[in-house]
Short mmCIF file of C-alpha atoms and ligand atoms in Angstrom, two decimals:
data_model
loop_
_atom_site.label_atom_id
_atom_site.label_comp_id
_atom_site.label_asym_id
_atom_site.label_seq_id
_atom_site.Cartn_x
_atom_site.Cartn_y
_atom_site.Cartn_z
CA MET E 22 89.69 -45.90 -127.98
CA VAL E 23 90.82 -43.50 -125.25
CA ALA E 24 93.03 -40.61 -126.42
CA GLY E 25 96.75 -41.28 -125.95
CA MET E 26 96.29 -45.04 -126.12
CA THR E 27 97.11 -47.50 -128.88
CA GLU E 28 96.49 -51.23 -128.92
CA SER E 29 100.17 -52.11 -128.63
CA HIS E 30 101.05 -49.33 -126.18
CA PRO E 31 98.43 -48.70 -123.48
CA ARG E 32 98.79 -45.58 -121.37
CA ILE E 33 100.29 -46.39 -117.98
CA SER E 34 97.60 -46.02 -115.34
CA LYS E 35 98.53 -48.40 -112.50
CA ALA E 36 100.80 -47.69 -109.58
CA VAL E 37 101.99 -50.35 -107.15
CA ILE E 38 103.14 -49.25 -103.70
CA PRO E 39 104.99 -51.90 -101.67
CA ALA E 40 104.46 -51.13 -97.99
CA ALA E 41 104.79 -54.52 -96.33
CA GLY E 42 108.32 -54.20 -94.94
CA LEU E 43 108.96 -54.56 -91.23
CA GLY E 44 110.47 -51.11 -90.73
CA THR E 45 113.06 -52.36 -88.25
CA ARG E 46 115.23 -49.23 -88.59
CA PHE E 47 112.47 -47.24 -86.94
CA LEU E 48 111.69 -49.42 -83.92
CA PRO E 49 110.03 -49.07 -81.48
CA ALA E 50 107.78 -46.56 -83.35
CA THR E 51 107.03 -49.22 -85.96
CA LYS E 52 106.22 -52.03 -83.55
CA ALA E 53 102.46 -51.59 -84.03
CA THR E 54 102.32 -48.68 -86.51
CA PRO E 55 103.41 -48.99 -90.14
CA LYS E 56 106.40 -46.74 -90.86
CA GLU E 57 104.47 -45.39 -93.84
CA MET E 58 101.93 -43.88 -91.40
CA LEU E 59 104.51 -41.78 -89.53
CA PRO E 60 103.53 -38.12 -90.03
CA VAL E 61 105.65 -35.84 -92.16
CA VAL E 62 104.43 -32.51 -90.75
CA ASP E 63 100.70 -33.35 -90.62
CA LYS E 64 100.24 -35.98 -93.33
CA PRO E 65 101.35 -39.60 -93.16
CA ALA E 66 104.36 -40.29 -95.40
CA ILE E 67 102.29 -42.65 -97.56
CA GLN E 68 99.84 -39.90 -98.55
CA TYR E 69 102.65 -37.96 -100.26
CA VAL E 70 103.49 -41.11 -102.23
CA VAL E 71 99.88 -41.68 -103.37
CA GLU E 72 99.58 -37.97 -104.26
CA GLU E 73 102.74 -38.28 -106.36
CA ALA E 74 101.30 -41.24 -108.30
CA VAL E 75 98.06 -39.35 -108.92
CA SER E 76 99.82 -36.20 -110.09
CA ALA E 77 101.75 -38.31 -112.63
CA GLY E 78 98.38 -39.52 -113.98
CA LEU E 79 98.28 -42.89 -112.20
CA ASP E 80 95.08 -43.06 -110.21
CA ASP E 81 94.71 -46.83 -109.93
CA VAL E 82 96.81 -47.62 -106.88
CA LEU E 83 97.55 -51.08 -105.52
CA MET E 84 99.15 -51.12 -102.10
CA ILE E 85 101.06 -54.20 -100.97
CA THR E 86 100.45 -54.47 -97.25
CA GLY E 87 101.06 -56.99 -94.49
CA ARG E 88 100.39 -57.61 -90.82
CA ASN E 89 99.95 -54.44 -88.69
CA LYS E 90 99.15 -52.48 -91.83
CA ARG E 91 95.39 -51.93 -91.33
CA PRO E 92 95.90 -48.19 -90.58
CA LEU E 93 97.07 -47.79 -94.19
CA GLU E 94 93.73 -49.03 -95.50
CA ASP E 95 91.79 -46.96 -92.96
CA HIS E 96 93.65 -43.79 -93.92
CA PHE E 97 92.48 -44.00 -97.54
CA ASP E 98 88.92 -44.97 -96.55
CA ARG E 99 86.02 -42.80 -95.40
CA ASN E 100 85.68 -42.02 -91.67
CA TYR E 101 81.99 -41.22 -91.35
CA GLU E 102 82.05 -40.63 -87.59
CA LEU E 103 84.80 -38.03 -87.85
CA GLU E 104 83.25 -36.47 -90.94
CA SER E 105 79.85 -36.02 -89.32
CA ALA E 106 81.41 -34.60 -86.13
CA LEU E 107 83.29 -32.00 -88.20
CA GLN E 108 80.19 -31.30 -90.29
CA LYS E 109 78.16 -30.63 -87.12
CA LYS E 110 80.83 -28.21 -85.94
CA GLY E 111 80.87 -26.49 -89.33
CA ASP E 112 84.64 -27.09 -89.58
CA ALA E 113 84.88 -27.18 -93.38
CA ASP E 114 88.72 -26.93 -93.52
CA ARG E 115 89.32 -29.97 -91.38
CA LEU E 116 86.51 -31.87 -93.07
CA ALA E 117 88.22 -31.28 -96.42
CA LYS E 118 91.49 -32.60 -94.96
CA VAL E 119 89.79 -35.77 -93.74
CA GLN E 120 88.07 -36.36 -97.09
CA GLU E 121 91.14 -35.58 -99.20
CA SER E 122 92.85 -38.94 -98.72
CA SER E 123 89.72 -41.01 -99.38
CA ASP E 124 88.97 -39.12 -102.60
CA LEU E 125 92.50 -39.27 -104.01
CA ALA E 126 92.65 -42.44 -106.06
CA THR E 127 91.02 -45.81 -106.66
CA MET E 128 92.74 -47.86 -103.98
CA HIS E 129 93.28 -51.62 -104.01
CA TYR E 130 95.10 -53.76 -101.47
CA VAL E 131 96.81 -57.11 -101.46
CA ARG E 132 98.63 -58.72 -98.57
CA GLN E 133 102.13 -60.09 -98.82
CA GLY E 134 101.89 -62.99 -96.34
CA ASP E 135 105.57 -62.95 -95.41
CA PRO E 136 107.89 -60.06 -96.19
CA LYS E 137 110.20 -62.09 -98.44
CA GLY E 138 111.70 -59.06 -100.10
CA LEU E 139 110.83 -56.20 -102.46
CA GLY E 140 110.89 -58.49 -105.52
CA HIS E 141 108.34 -60.76 -103.86
CA ALA E 142 106.18 -57.76 -102.90
CA VAL E 143 106.12 -56.58 -106.54
CA LEU E 144 105.21 -60.11 -107.69
CA CYS E 145 102.10 -59.94 -105.45
CA ALA E 146 100.85 -57.23 -107.87
CA ALA E 147 100.85 -59.54 -110.93
CA PRO E 148 97.12 -60.49 -110.94
CA HIS E 149 96.06 -56.84 -110.60
CA VAL E 150 98.51 -55.40 -113.12
CA GLY E 151 98.07 -57.95 -115.89
CA HIS E 152 100.02 -57.30 -119.09
CA GLU E 153 100.54 -53.53 -118.97
CA PRO E 154 103.60 -51.52 -118.01
CA PHE E 155 103.14 -50.17 -114.48
CA ALA E 156 104.84 -47.95 -111.94
CA VAL E 157 106.27 -48.95 -108.56
CA LEU E 158 106.68 -46.34 -105.82
CA LEU E 159 108.28 -47.43 -102.57
CA GLY E 160 106.06 -46.45 -99.67
CA ASP E 161 108.92 -45.15 -97.53
CA ASP E 162 110.61 -43.11 -100.26
CA LEU E 163 109.38 -39.52 -100.37
CA ILE E 164 110.14 -37.43 -103.44
CA ASP E 165 109.68 -33.76 -102.65
CA PRO E 166 106.46 -32.67 -104.39
CA ARG E 167 108.35 -29.65 -105.79
CA ASP E 168 110.71 -31.93 -107.78
CA PRO E 169 108.53 -34.20 -109.96
CA LEU E 170 110.19 -37.39 -111.20
CA LEU E 171 107.58 -40.01 -112.01
CA ALA E 172 105.93 -38.14 -114.90
CA ARG E 173 109.33 -37.98 -116.66
CA MET E 174 109.85 -41.73 -116.10
CA VAL E 175 106.43 -42.52 -117.58
CA GLU E 176 107.27 -40.30 -120.58
CA VAL E 177 110.58 -42.16 -121.14
CA GLN E 178 108.83 -45.55 -120.96
CA GLU E 179 106.19 -44.42 -123.43
CA GLN E 180 108.86 -43.15 -125.84
CA ARG E 181 111.46 -45.90 -125.52
CA GLY E 182 109.57 -48.95 -124.20
CA GLY E 183 111.16 -51.43 -121.81
CA SER E 184 111.63 -50.45 -118.17
CA VAL E 185 112.80 -47.27 -116.45
CA ILE E 186 114.42 -46.86 -113.04
CA ALA E 187 115.29 -43.76 -111.03
CA LEU E 188 118.93 -43.08 -110.19
CA MET E 189 120.62 -40.60 -107.90
CA GLU E 190 124.33 -39.87 -107.56
CA VAL E 191 125.54 -40.57 -104.03
CA ALA E 192 128.93 -40.28 -102.33
CA PRO E 193 130.94 -43.46 -103.11
CA GLU E 194 131.04 -44.42 -99.42
CA GLN E 195 127.22 -44.45 -99.38
CA ILE E 196 126.73 -46.81 -102.32
CA HIS E 197 126.73 -49.95 -100.13
CA LEU E 198 123.33 -48.80 -98.81
CA TYR E 199 121.66 -48.94 -102.25
CA GLY E 200 121.22 -50.94 -105.41
CA CYS E 201 123.82 -49.66 -107.88
CA ALA E 202 123.69 -49.31 -111.69
CA ALA E 203 126.36 -49.63 -114.39
CA ILE E 204 125.43 -47.03 -116.99
CA GLU E 205 126.10 -45.62 -120.47
CA ALA E 206 125.24 -42.07 -121.55
CA THR E 207 122.39 -41.41 -124.03
CA ASP E 208 121.64 -38.38 -126.20
CA GLU E 209 119.42 -36.93 -123.41
CA GLY E 210 121.14 -35.28 -120.46
CA ASP E 211 119.02 -36.76 -117.66
CA LEU E 212 118.76 -40.22 -119.20
CA VAL E 213 121.21 -43.16 -119.14
CA LYS E 214 121.11 -46.71 -120.41
CA VAL E 215 121.49 -49.26 -117.62
CA THR E 216 123.84 -52.10 -118.54
CA GLY E 217 124.07 -53.84 -115.17
CA LEU E 218 122.77 -53.73 -111.62
CA VAL E 219 124.06 -54.91 -108.27
CA GLU E 220 122.33 -54.80 -104.88
CA LYS E 221 124.22 -53.00 -102.07
CA PRO E 222 127.78 -53.54 -103.38
CA ASP E 223 130.97 -52.85 -101.41
CA VAL E 224 132.48 -49.60 -102.63
CA ALA E 225 135.36 -51.49 -104.30
CA ASP E 226 132.93 -53.60 -106.38
CA ALA E 227 130.47 -50.83 -107.25
CA PRO E 228 130.27 -50.15 -111.02
CA SER E 229 129.34 -46.47 -110.39
CA ASN E 230 128.05 -44.13 -107.72
CA TYR E 231 124.55 -44.11 -109.26
CA ALA E 232 122.13 -45.43 -106.64
CA ILE E 233 118.70 -46.84 -107.42
CA ILE E 234 115.95 -44.92 -105.63
CA GLY E 235 112.37 -46.04 -105.04
CA ARG E 236 110.61 -45.27 -108.31
CA TYR E 237 110.30 -47.71 -111.22
CA VAL E 238 108.26 -48.02 -114.40
CA LEU E 239 108.34 -51.69 -115.30
CA ASP E 240 107.54 -53.92 -118.21
CA PRO E 241 105.18 -56.71 -117.08
CA HIS E 242 107.77 -59.35 -118.13
CA ILE E 243 109.32 -58.59 -114.76
CA PHE E 244 106.70 -60.92 -113.23
CA ASP E 245 107.91 -63.95 -115.24
CA ILE E 246 111.44 -63.17 -114.10
CA LEU E 247 110.46 -62.65 -110.46
CA ARG E 248 108.68 -66.02 -110.40
CA LYS E 249 112.05 -67.62 -111.12
CA THR E 250 114.24 -65.30 -109.04
CA GLU E 251 115.93 -67.08 -106.12
CA PRO E 252 116.45 -65.27 -102.81
CA GLY E 253 119.55 -63.08 -103.08
CA ARG E 254 121.22 -60.65 -100.70
CA GLY E 255 119.85 -60.95 -97.14
CA GLY E 256 117.86 -64.08 -98.13
CA GLU E 257 115.27 -61.80 -99.81
CA ILE E 258 113.87 -61.93 -103.35
CA GLN E 259 115.49 -58.81 -104.74
CA LEU E 260 113.87 -56.60 -107.37
CA THR E 261 117.38 -55.53 -108.40
CA ASP E 262 118.28 -59.12 -109.38
CA ALA E 263 115.20 -59.36 -111.63
CA LEU E 264 115.98 -55.94 -113.16
CA GLN E 265 119.48 -57.16 -113.95
CA GLN E 266 117.90 -59.85 -116.10
CA LEU E 267 115.68 -57.29 -117.86
CA ALA E 268 118.79 -55.24 -118.63
CA ASP E 269 120.46 -58.37 -120.09
CA GLU E 270 117.47 -59.41 -122.19
CA GLU E 271 116.79 -56.32 -124.27
CA LYS E 272 114.05 -57.97 -126.30
CA VAL E 273 111.99 -59.33 -123.37
CA GLY E 274 111.05 -56.48 -121.06
CA GLY E 275 114.18 -54.42 -121.66
CA PRO E 276 116.00 -52.22 -122.34
CA VAL E 277 116.37 -50.60 -118.92
CA HIS E 278 116.87 -46.84 -118.84
CA GLY E 279 117.63 -44.70 -115.82
CA VAL E 280 116.34 -41.18 -115.21
CA VAL E 281 118.92 -39.30 -113.16
CA PHE E 282 117.16 -37.44 -110.37
CA LYS E 283 118.74 -34.30 -108.94
CA GLY E 284 115.86 -33.18 -106.72
CA ARG E 285 115.04 -33.61 -103.05
CA ARG E 286 114.28 -37.11 -101.82
CA TYR E 287 113.93 -38.55 -98.32
CA ASP E 288 114.01 -42.13 -97.06
CA THR E 289 111.33 -41.84 -94.39
CA GLY E 290 112.29 -45.29 -93.06
CA ASP E 291 115.62 -43.77 -91.94
CA ARG E 292 115.42 -41.66 -88.78
CA GLY E 293 117.84 -38.92 -89.91
CA ASP E 294 116.26 -38.53 -93.34
CA TYR E 295 112.80 -38.54 -91.77
CA LEU E 296 113.76 -35.57 -89.57
CA ARG E 297 115.24 -33.72 -92.56
CA ALA E 298 112.00 -34.28 -94.50
CA ILE E 299 109.90 -32.78 -91.72
CA VAL E 300 112.13 -29.73 -91.28
CA ARG E 301 112.36 -28.98 -95.01
CA LEU E 302 108.68 -29.45 -95.75
CA ALA E 303 107.58 -27.55 -92.63
CA CYS E 304 109.82 -24.59 -93.58
CA GLU E 305 108.11 -24.38 -96.97
CA ARG E 306 104.54 -24.51 -95.64
CA GLU E 307 102.60 -21.25 -95.93
CA ASP E 308 100.71 -21.84 -92.67
CA LEU E 309 103.53 -23.16 -90.47
CA GLY E 310 106.67 -22.04 -92.30
CA PRO E 311 107.11 -18.40 -91.20
CA ASP E 312 106.92 -19.13 -87.44
CA PHE E 313 108.84 -22.37 -87.73
CA ARG E 314 111.68 -20.78 -89.72
CA THR E 315 112.02 -17.99 -87.16
CA TRP E 316 112.23 -20.54 -84.35
CA LEU E 317 114.65 -22.72 -86.32
CA ARG E 318 117.00 -19.79 -87.01
CA SER E 319 117.22 -18.87 -83.35
CA TYR E 320 117.60 -22.52 -82.31
CA VAL E 321 120.48 -23.01 -84.76
CA ALA E 322 122.12 -19.73 -83.68
CA GLU E 323 121.96 -20.80 -80.02
CA GLU E 324 123.22 -24.33 -80.68
CA MET E 325 126.10 -23.52 -83.09
P1 LIG S 407 113.10 -51.61 -96.96
O1 LIG S 407 114.18 -52.60 -96.86
O2 LIG S 407 113.45 -50.17 -96.93
O3 LIG S 407 111.96 -51.80 -95.88
O4 LIG S 407 112.23 -51.96 -98.22
P2 LIG S 407 111.92 -52.55 -94.52
O5 LIG S 407 112.35 -53.95 -94.67
O6 LIG S 407 110.56 -52.27 -94.01
O7 LIG S 407 112.94 -51.64 -93.70
P3 LIG S 407 113.92 -51.93 -92.49
O8 LIG S 407 115.26 -52.04 -93.15
O9 LIG S 407 113.46 -53.16 -91.75
O10 LIG S 407 113.80 -50.70 -91.63
C1 LIG S 407 111.92 -51.03 -99.24
C2 LIG S 407 110.43 -51.00 -99.52
O11 LIG S 407 109.94 -52.29 -99.87
C3 LIG S 407 108.87 -52.67 -99.03
C4 LIG S 407 109.01 -51.82 -97.78
O12 LIG S 407 107.74 -51.64 -97.18
C5 LIG S 407 109.59 -50.55 -98.34
O13 LIG S 407 108.58 -49.70 -98.86
N1 LIG S 407 108.98 -54.13 -98.78
C6 LIG S 407 110.18 -54.66 -98.42
C7 LIG S 407 107.86 -54.92 -98.92
O14 LIG S 407 106.75 -54.44 -99.24
N2 LIG S 407 107.99 -56.26 -98.69
C8 LIG S 407 109.16 -56.83 -98.32
O15 LIG S 407 109.20 -58.07 -98.15
C9 LIG S 407 110.29 -56.00 -98.17
#
């Protein structure tokens, strides 16, 4: 038996990345290009997400894709023509960059025929995942690589069982943009017990200002629940509705815990957040940062 693995508690090794949404907030850029392929500095947003899964120890990655999403598959595949052109030129640095994404993880793909909602996208992963706990990383949610989150969530799931979601405190007037959790404190500072969930509530109905962000470690019972989950808000099959049931049914797939994230996170499907991600990550880059920061300082000084 592999170290760190027991019969009743296999080590989590599978990550599911839903990337089949229509990306309407980013039109027209996303008319023919998946939003997950938009570059954040010089890497597509989705590569950061796959790198995050791999650095948390999950190197079996299933991407849920849809129409217009072929570039996602191509990005994580070999490109022999480009590789041999760079080899001929002796451009080892760029060759390494091209090969990096195809060597990252074992990639699998499944198509979600119609984008019927995040819950439906996760259900498409059932045959691949089987009966093990697994992680879900939303393809348009970028967690800054300097602020790791997923490894802590995997640790909590391995210690406490059930399912684990990621939460972030937001201003009350922002909560209608997110799923929202009702919570109770635990004996660990960054960890809460989730007692209820509601998708995009009005501020007056929100049980807290803890928003659900795009990282989950789920018990496979979620699939049984999703099969029975009716379309909810926006006519979509909502993952939040199925999680609510996990939180209610402690013995089947629950309890649900929340890791409270205080790091940097960007919704790359939102134009403003996408720009913030590029500026922040570019400033930190060793190669581009020094020049870019100098330019940015003078630009801000002129504009303010
Ligand atoms: P979003 O609601 O942010 O994605 O879904 P969207 O529908 O593409 O965005 P807009 O609002 O039209 O701009 C969150 C995540 O769930 C995936 C999306 O790709 C995104 O990563 N998703 C959503 C699916 O895979 N399938 C769906 O049916 C819906």
